[in-house]
Amino acid sequence: MEHLDSFIYSAEDGGFSAAARRLGLTPAGVSKNVARLEANLGVRLFRRSTRKLSLTEEGEQLLREVAEPWHRIQDAMAVVRQGANRAAGPLKVAMAPAVGRMHFVPMLAEFRRRYPEVLPDLHFDNRQVDLIAEGFDVAIGGGVELPQGVVARELARVRIVLAASPDYLARRGTPMHPDDLAAHDGIARRSIRTGRLQVLTLRDDAGRVAPYDPRPVAVLDDPEAMAHAAAAGLGIALLPAPHAGPLLADGRLVRILPDWYAETGPLFLYYSNRRLLPAKTRVFVDFVVERFRALGLAAHFAG
C-alpha cells in the first residue's frame, strides 16, 4: 500500500520531496518505496536525474490505470474513518472577492454554528482556479470549462446591467436608447482568462438586441473596480448585478436603459465528481444552495 502511495504522489506532485510531505515520510523513504515497487513489477517507473523526475512510458500507463481508483479507495476509507455523517476538517474554497465578501462571508457564522468542526479556508481571487490541481474542495464562480473530474451546480443566473454616476449623467445626459451609447464614455472590461476586451450585446425581454459600443476611456479587469470607476464619474459601465447593487442602492450609481441588459454565464458551485464526497464538502454545497434559496439571492443576481 505504501509503495503505491509513494508512486502516485511522486508522479502527481513531480518529486519525492513533495510526496514525502504529503505522506509524512522522508524523501529517501519515498524513493525506497518506489524502488521496491519497481523491483516487484520488474520495470522502471521514473527517469531520475539530479534536477528532474519524470515518468517512463510504463510509469505513465500505471498512473493512468491506478490513480483514480486509488483516490476513490482513499476517499472511501476516509469517510469510514470519520463517519459518513461527520463533517470535519479544513474546507478550501475559492471565490471572487466582491461576491464572496458581500454574500458568502455573511453566511459563515450560520455555517459554523451548524458545522463547528469544519474550518472554512476562503481564497478570494478573480481568476479561475484549477480545482483539482490546486487542491480546492469547492470553487464558486462562472464561465469555466469543466475539466475532467469536476461537476457544476447552478446557483443563479447573472444579469449585467448598465449604470453610471449621477454626476456623469448630469454632465453628459442620460441615454434613452442603446443607439445613444456611441456618444458616451465607457468603462471596458478585459477578460482575465483571455486577456481580450469583452464584447457584449444588449438585449431586452422582448427579444430585441443592440450593440454596446460607447467609446472606451479606461479598461479594467475587475467588476468591482469598474463599479467604483463608474461611481467616480468616469463613464458608463456594464456591471454584473451583484456588483452594481450596493452602489445603486446608496445612490452612487443610477441604472440607465433599465429595459436593456447583457447576459453572462450562471454562477456555479464547482466541486469534485467523486462518488464519495467528503462530508465537509457535501454539507457546504447543500448549505450554500439552501441559503441562496432562503435569501432570494438568485433573484438578486438576476438584477
Short mmCIF file of C-alpha atoms in Angstrom, two decimals:
data_model
loop_
_atom_site.label_atom_id
_atom_site.label_comp_id
_atom_site.label_asym_id
_atom_site.label_seq_id
_atom_site.Cartn_x
_atom_site.Cartn_y
_atom_site.Cartn_z
CA MET A 1 0.00 0.00 0.00
CA GLU A 2 2.71 2.50 0.95
CA HIS A 3 4.66 1.62 -2.19
CA LEU A 4 1.69 2.58 -4.37
CA ASP A 5 1.07 5.72 -2.29
CA SER A 6 4.66 6.80 -2.83
CA PHE A 7 4.48 6.20 -6.57
CA ILE A 8 1.16 8.02 -7.12
CA TYR A 9 2.04 11.06 -5.00
CA SER A 10 5.52 11.33 -6.52
CA ALA A 11 4.03 11.23 -10.02
CA GLU A 12 1.28 13.75 -9.22
CA ASP A 13 3.49 16.15 -7.28
CA GLY A 14 6.54 15.89 -9.51
CA GLY A 15 9.08 14.64 -6.99
CA PHE A 16 9.92 12.54 -3.96
CA SER A 17 10.19 15.55 -1.63
CA ALA A 18 6.66 16.80 -2.33
CA ALA A 19 5.28 13.27 -1.94
CA ALA A 20 7.18 12.87 1.32
CA ARG A 21 5.49 15.96 2.77
CA ARG A 22 2.05 14.55 1.97
CA LEU A 23 2.88 11.11 3.35
CA GLY A 24 4.82 12.21 6.43
CA LEU A 25 7.93 10.35 5.28
CA THR A 26 11.45 11.35 4.27
CA PRO A 27 12.29 11.77 0.56
CA ALA A 28 14.69 8.84 0.92
CA GLY A 29 11.86 6.73 2.33
CA VAL A 30 9.59 7.59 -0.59
CA SER A 31 12.39 6.83 -3.05
CA LYS A 32 12.94 3.42 -1.45
CA ASN A 33 9.23 2.62 -1.61
CA VAL A 34 9.15 3.46 -5.33
CA ALA A 35 12.28 1.38 -5.93
CA ARG A 36 10.66 -1.62 -4.20
CA LEU A 37 7.54 -1.22 -6.36
CA GLU A 38 9.74 -1.08 -9.49
CA ALA A 39 11.55 -4.22 -8.34
CA ASN A 40 8.27 -6.05 -7.75
CA LEU A 41 6.95 -5.05 -11.19
CA GLY A 42 10.24 -5.57 -13.00
CA VAL A 43 10.04 -2.18 -14.79
CA ARG A 44 11.32 1.36 -14.36
CA LEU A 45 8.54 3.80 -13.46
CA PHE A 46 10.60 7.00 -13.28
CA ARG A 47 13.53 8.53 -15.12
CA ARG A 48 15.72 10.05 -12.42
CA SER A 49 18.22 12.88 -12.76
CA THR A 50 19.70 15.41 -10.34
CA ARG A 51 17.18 18.05 -11.48
CA LYS A 52 14.11 16.22 -12.70
CA LEU A 53 11.88 13.25 -12.05
CA SER A 54 9.74 12.12 -14.97
CA LEU A 55 7.59 9.11 -15.71
CA THR A 56 8.63 6.40 -18.10
CA GLU A 57 6.10 5.04 -20.56
CA GLU A 58 5.37 2.19 -18.14
CA GLY A 59 5.00 4.69 -15.30
CA GLU A 60 2.51 6.78 -17.27
CA GLN A 61 0.47 3.67 -18.05
CA LEU A 62 0.42 2.57 -14.42
CA LEU A 63 -0.59 6.04 -13.23
CA ARG A 64 -3.50 6.15 -15.72
CA GLU A 65 -4.75 2.79 -14.52
CA VAL A 66 -4.40 3.12 -10.75
CA ALA A 67 -4.56 6.80 -9.72
CA GLU A 68 -8.32 7.39 -9.92
CA PRO A 69 -9.33 4.03 -8.37
CA TRP A 70 -6.75 4.55 -5.62
CA HIS A 71 -8.08 8.02 -4.79
CA ARG A 72 -11.60 6.59 -4.66
CA ILE A 73 -10.43 3.91 -2.22
CA GLN A 74 -8.74 6.56 -0.06
CA ASP A 75 -11.91 8.67 -0.08
CA ALA A 76 -13.99 5.68 0.94
CA MET A 77 -11.60 4.82 3.76
CA ALA A 78 -11.59 8.45 4.96
CA VAL A 79 -15.38 8.53 5.02
CA VAL A 80 -15.49 5.30 7.04
CA ARG A 81 -12.82 6.56 9.45
CA GLN A 82 -14.50 9.87 10.19
CA GLY A 83 -18.08 8.62 9.92
CA ALA A 84 -20.20 9.25 6.86
CA ASN A 85 -22.21 11.99 8.56
CA ARG A 86 -19.42 13.75 10.44
CA ALA A 87 -18.34 16.95 8.70
CA ALA A 88 -14.90 17.98 9.93
CA GLY A 89 -11.57 19.41 8.83
CA PRO A 90 -10.35 22.32 6.69
CA LEU A 91 -12.51 23.26 3.69
CA LYS A 92 -10.61 25.10 0.96
CA VAL A 93 -12.94 27.36 -1.05
CA ALA A 94 -12.14 29.72 -3.96
CA MET A 95 -14.44 32.62 -4.80
CA ALA A 96 -14.46 36.04 -6.45
CA PRO A 97 -13.55 38.80 -3.94
CA ALA A 98 -16.56 41.12 -4.13
CA VAL A 99 -19.22 38.43 -4.40
CA GLY A 100 -17.51 36.46 -1.66
CA ARG A 101 -17.37 39.40 0.74
CA MET A 102 -20.94 40.53 0.06
CA HIS A 103 -22.76 37.21 0.01
CA PHE A 104 -20.69 34.29 1.31
CA VAL A 105 -18.78 35.77 4.25
CA PRO A 106 -22.10 36.74 5.92
CA MET A 107 -23.13 33.06 5.73
CA LEU A 108 -20.10 31.80 7.68
CA ALA A 109 -21.46 32.35 11.19
CA GLU A 110 -24.53 30.20 10.50
CA PHE A 111 -22.42 27.57 8.73
CA ARG A 112 -20.02 27.37 11.68
CA ARG A 113 -22.95 27.14 14.09
CA ARG A 114 -24.22 24.09 12.23
CA TYR A 115 -20.83 22.51 11.50
CA PRO A 116 -18.38 23.64 14.20
CA GLU A 117 -15.76 21.04 13.24
CA VAL A 118 -15.39 22.38 9.67
CA LEU A 119 -12.77 25.12 9.21
CA PRO A 120 -13.63 27.29 6.15
CA ASP A 121 -10.45 28.41 4.36
CA LEU A 122 -11.57 31.05 1.84
CA HIS A 123 -9.38 32.22 -1.04
CA PHE A 124 -10.55 35.39 -2.81
CA ASP A 125 -9.42 35.55 -6.43
CA ASN A 126 -10.93 36.80 -9.70
CA ARG A 127 -9.06 34.25 -11.78
CA GLN A 128 -10.47 30.80 -12.49
CA VAL A 129 -8.67 28.31 -10.26
CA ASP A 130 -7.80 24.73 -11.15
CA LEU A 131 -9.94 22.95 -8.58
CA ILE A 132 -8.14 19.63 -8.72
CA ALA A 133 -4.54 20.72 -9.25
CA GLU A 134 -4.68 23.46 -6.59
CA GLY A 135 -6.39 21.30 -4.00
CA PHE A 136 -9.66 23.22 -3.62
CA ASP A 137 -12.67 21.44 -2.20
CA VAL A 138 -15.13 23.93 -3.73
CA ALA A 139 -14.97 26.90 -6.09
CA ILE A 140 -17.71 29.48 -6.64
CA GLY A 141 -17.73 31.33 -9.96
CA GLY A 142 -18.77 31.10 -13.56
CA GLY A 143 -17.65 30.75 -17.14
CA VAL A 144 -15.38 27.76 -16.54
CA GLU A 145 -14.91 24.91 -18.98
CA LEU A 146 -15.39 21.87 -16.79
CA PRO A 147 -12.22 19.80 -16.53
CA GLN A 148 -12.40 16.06 -16.06
CA GLY A 149 -13.38 15.17 -12.51
CA VAL A 150 -15.34 18.36 -11.74
CA VAL A 151 -19.10 18.98 -11.71
CA ALA A 152 -21.04 22.25 -11.51
CA ARG A 153 -24.23 23.05 -9.61
CA GLU A 154 -26.02 26.21 -10.70
CA LEU A 155 -26.72 28.84 -8.03
CA ALA A 156 -28.06 31.76 -10.08
CA ARG A 157 -28.27 33.37 -13.49
CA VAL A 158 -26.27 36.60 -13.57
CA ARG A 159 -27.60 39.65 -15.42
CA ILE A 160 -25.30 42.52 -16.45
CA VAL A 161 -26.82 46.00 -16.19
CA LEU A 162 -25.92 49.47 -17.44
CA ALA A 163 -25.06 52.09 -14.83
CA ALA A 164 -23.40 55.49 -14.46
CA SER A 165 -23.00 58.10 -11.72
CA PRO A 166 -25.50 60.94 -11.25
CA ASP A 167 -22.63 63.39 -11.85
CA TYR A 168 -21.72 61.80 -15.19
CA LEU A 169 -25.35 61.82 -16.34
CA ALA A 170 -25.76 65.46 -15.28
CA ARG A 171 -22.73 66.41 -17.41
CA ARG A 172 -23.34 64.19 -20.43
CA GLY A 173 -27.06 63.47 -20.44
CA THR A 174 -28.92 60.20 -19.96
CA PRO A 175 -29.02 57.73 -22.89
CA MET A 176 -32.60 56.91 -23.85
CA HIS A 177 -31.82 54.17 -26.40
CA PRO A 178 -28.85 51.83 -27.00
CA ASP A 179 -28.02 53.85 -30.13
CA ASP A 180 -27.21 56.82 -27.85
CA LEU A 181 -24.35 54.93 -26.18
CA ALA A 182 -21.95 55.59 -29.07
CA ALA A 183 -21.78 59.24 -27.97
CA HIS A 184 -20.81 58.34 -24.39
CA ASP A 185 -17.67 57.34 -22.48
CA GLY A 186 -17.48 53.71 -21.47
CA ILE A 187 -15.52 51.63 -18.97
CA ALA A 188 -14.41 48.48 -20.78
CA ARG A 189 -13.62 45.13 -19.22
CA ARG A 190 -10.69 42.88 -20.10
CA SER A 191 -11.10 39.15 -19.60
CA ILE A 192 -8.60 37.74 -17.10
CA ARG A 193 -8.80 34.38 -18.83
CA THR A 194 -8.18 35.53 -22.43
CA GLY A 195 -6.63 39.00 -21.99
CA ARG A 196 -9.04 40.39 -24.62
CA LEU A 197 -11.70 43.06 -24.25
CA GLN A 198 -15.13 41.64 -23.60
CA VAL A 199 -17.64 42.20 -26.38
CA LEU A 200 -21.22 42.11 -25.11
CA THR A 201 -24.57 42.51 -26.83
CA LEU A 202 -27.52 44.22 -25.19
CA ARG A 203 -30.95 42.60 -25.25
CA ASP A 204 -34.38 43.15 -23.76
CA ASP A 205 -37.21 40.88 -22.68
CA ALA A 206 -38.99 41.42 -25.99
CA GLY A 207 -36.13 39.66 -27.78
CA ARG A 208 -34.57 42.75 -29.37
CA VAL A 209 -30.77 43.06 -29.49
CA ALA A 210 -28.49 46.06 -29.83
CA PRO A 211 -24.72 46.67 -29.82
CA TYR A 212 -22.98 48.06 -26.75
CA ASP A 213 -20.41 50.46 -28.18
CA PRO A 214 -19.57 53.51 -26.04
CA ARG A 215 -16.08 54.99 -26.52
CA PRO A 216 -13.67 53.26 -24.07
CA VAL A 217 -11.93 55.68 -21.71
CA ALA A 218 -10.48 53.01 -19.39
CA VAL A 219 -10.00 49.24 -19.36
CA LEU A 220 -10.26 47.24 -16.13
CA ASP A 221 -10.29 43.52 -15.39
CA ASP A 222 -12.27 43.60 -12.13
CA PRO A 223 -16.04 44.26 -12.00
CA GLU A 224 -15.90 45.76 -8.50
CA ALA A 225 -13.26 48.24 -9.65
CA MET A 226 -15.41 49.03 -12.71
CA ALA A 227 -18.37 49.80 -10.46
CA HIS A 228 -16.31 52.23 -8.38
CA ALA A 229 -14.83 53.83 -11.51
CA ALA A 230 -18.36 54.42 -12.79
CA ALA A 231 -19.39 55.83 -9.40
CA ALA A 232 -16.46 58.25 -9.65
CA GLY A 233 -17.96 59.66 -12.86
CA LEU A 234 -15.56 58.10 -15.36
CA GLY A 235 -18.26 56.82 -17.69
CA ILE A 236 -20.92 54.19 -18.31
CA ALA A 237 -20.24 50.59 -17.25
CA LEU A 238 -21.87 47.23 -17.88
CA LEU A 239 -21.80 45.63 -14.43
CA PRO A 240 -22.89 42.27 -13.02
CA ALA A 241 -25.99 42.93 -10.91
CA PRO A 242 -24.37 41.85 -7.60
CA HIS A 243 -21.51 44.34 -8.11
CA ALA A 244 -23.79 47.18 -9.17
CA GLY A 245 -26.40 46.52 -6.47
CA PRO A 246 -24.82 48.18 -3.41
CA LEU A 247 -23.88 51.34 -5.36
CA LEU A 248 -27.31 51.55 -6.96
CA ALA A 249 -28.91 51.18 -3.53
CA ASP A 250 -26.98 54.06 -1.98
CA GLY A 251 -27.37 56.34 -4.99
CA ARG A 252 -23.76 56.45 -6.12
CA LEU A 253 -24.84 54.77 -9.36
CA VAL A 254 -28.00 55.12 -11.42
CA ARG A 255 -29.25 52.34 -13.67
CA ILE A 256 -29.72 53.51 -17.23
CA LEU A 257 -31.70 51.87 -20.04
CA PRO A 258 -33.34 49.62 -17.41
CA ASP A 259 -35.13 47.53 -20.04
CA TRP A 260 -31.80 46.53 -21.56
CA TYR A 261 -29.16 44.17 -20.18
CA ALA A 262 -26.46 41.71 -21.15
CA GLU A 263 -26.15 38.10 -20.12
CA THR A 264 -23.25 36.10 -18.82
CA GLY A 265 -22.90 32.52 -17.72
CA PRO A 266 -24.56 31.33 -14.49
CA LEU A 267 -22.91 31.40 -11.09
CA PHE A 268 -21.92 27.84 -10.19
CA LEU A 269 -20.63 25.80 -7.30
CA TYR A 270 -17.79 23.62 -8.60
CA TYR A 271 -16.66 20.50 -6.77
CA SER A 272 -15.23 17.07 -7.40
CA ASN A 273 -17.44 14.45 -9.01
CA ARG A 274 -16.15 11.75 -6.68
CA ARG A 275 -18.97 9.42 -5.74
CA LEU A 276 -17.99 9.59 -2.08
CA LEU A 277 -17.67 13.29 -1.42
CA PRO A 278 -16.14 14.16 1.96
CA ALA A 279 -18.88 15.13 4.40
CA LYS A 280 -17.40 18.62 4.86
CA THR A 281 -17.76 19.31 1.11
CA ARG A 282 -21.22 17.82 0.85
CA VAL A 283 -22.65 19.85 3.74
CA PHE A 284 -21.09 23.09 2.45
CA VAL A 285 -22.57 22.63 -1.03
CA ASP A 286 -26.00 21.83 0.38
CA PHE A 287 -25.79 24.74 2.84
CA VAL A 288 -24.95 27.32 0.15
CA VAL A 289 -27.73 26.09 -2.15
CA GLU A 290 -30.19 26.26 0.75
CA ARG A 291 -29.12 29.79 1.77
CA PHE A 292 -29.34 31.05 -1.82
CA ARG A 293 -32.90 29.81 -1.95
CA ALA A 294 -33.86 31.11 1.51
CA LEU A 295 -32.36 34.57 0.96
CA GLY A 296 -33.66 35.01 -2.58
CA LEU A 297 -30.15 35.56 -3.91
CA ALA A 298 -30.89 34.05 -7.32
CA ALA A 299 -33.30 36.94 -8.00
CA HIS A 300 -30.73 39.42 -6.72
CA PHE A 301 -28.07 38.12 -9.11
CA ALA A 302 -30.57 38.33 -11.95
CA GLY A 303 -30.89 42.09 -11.37
#
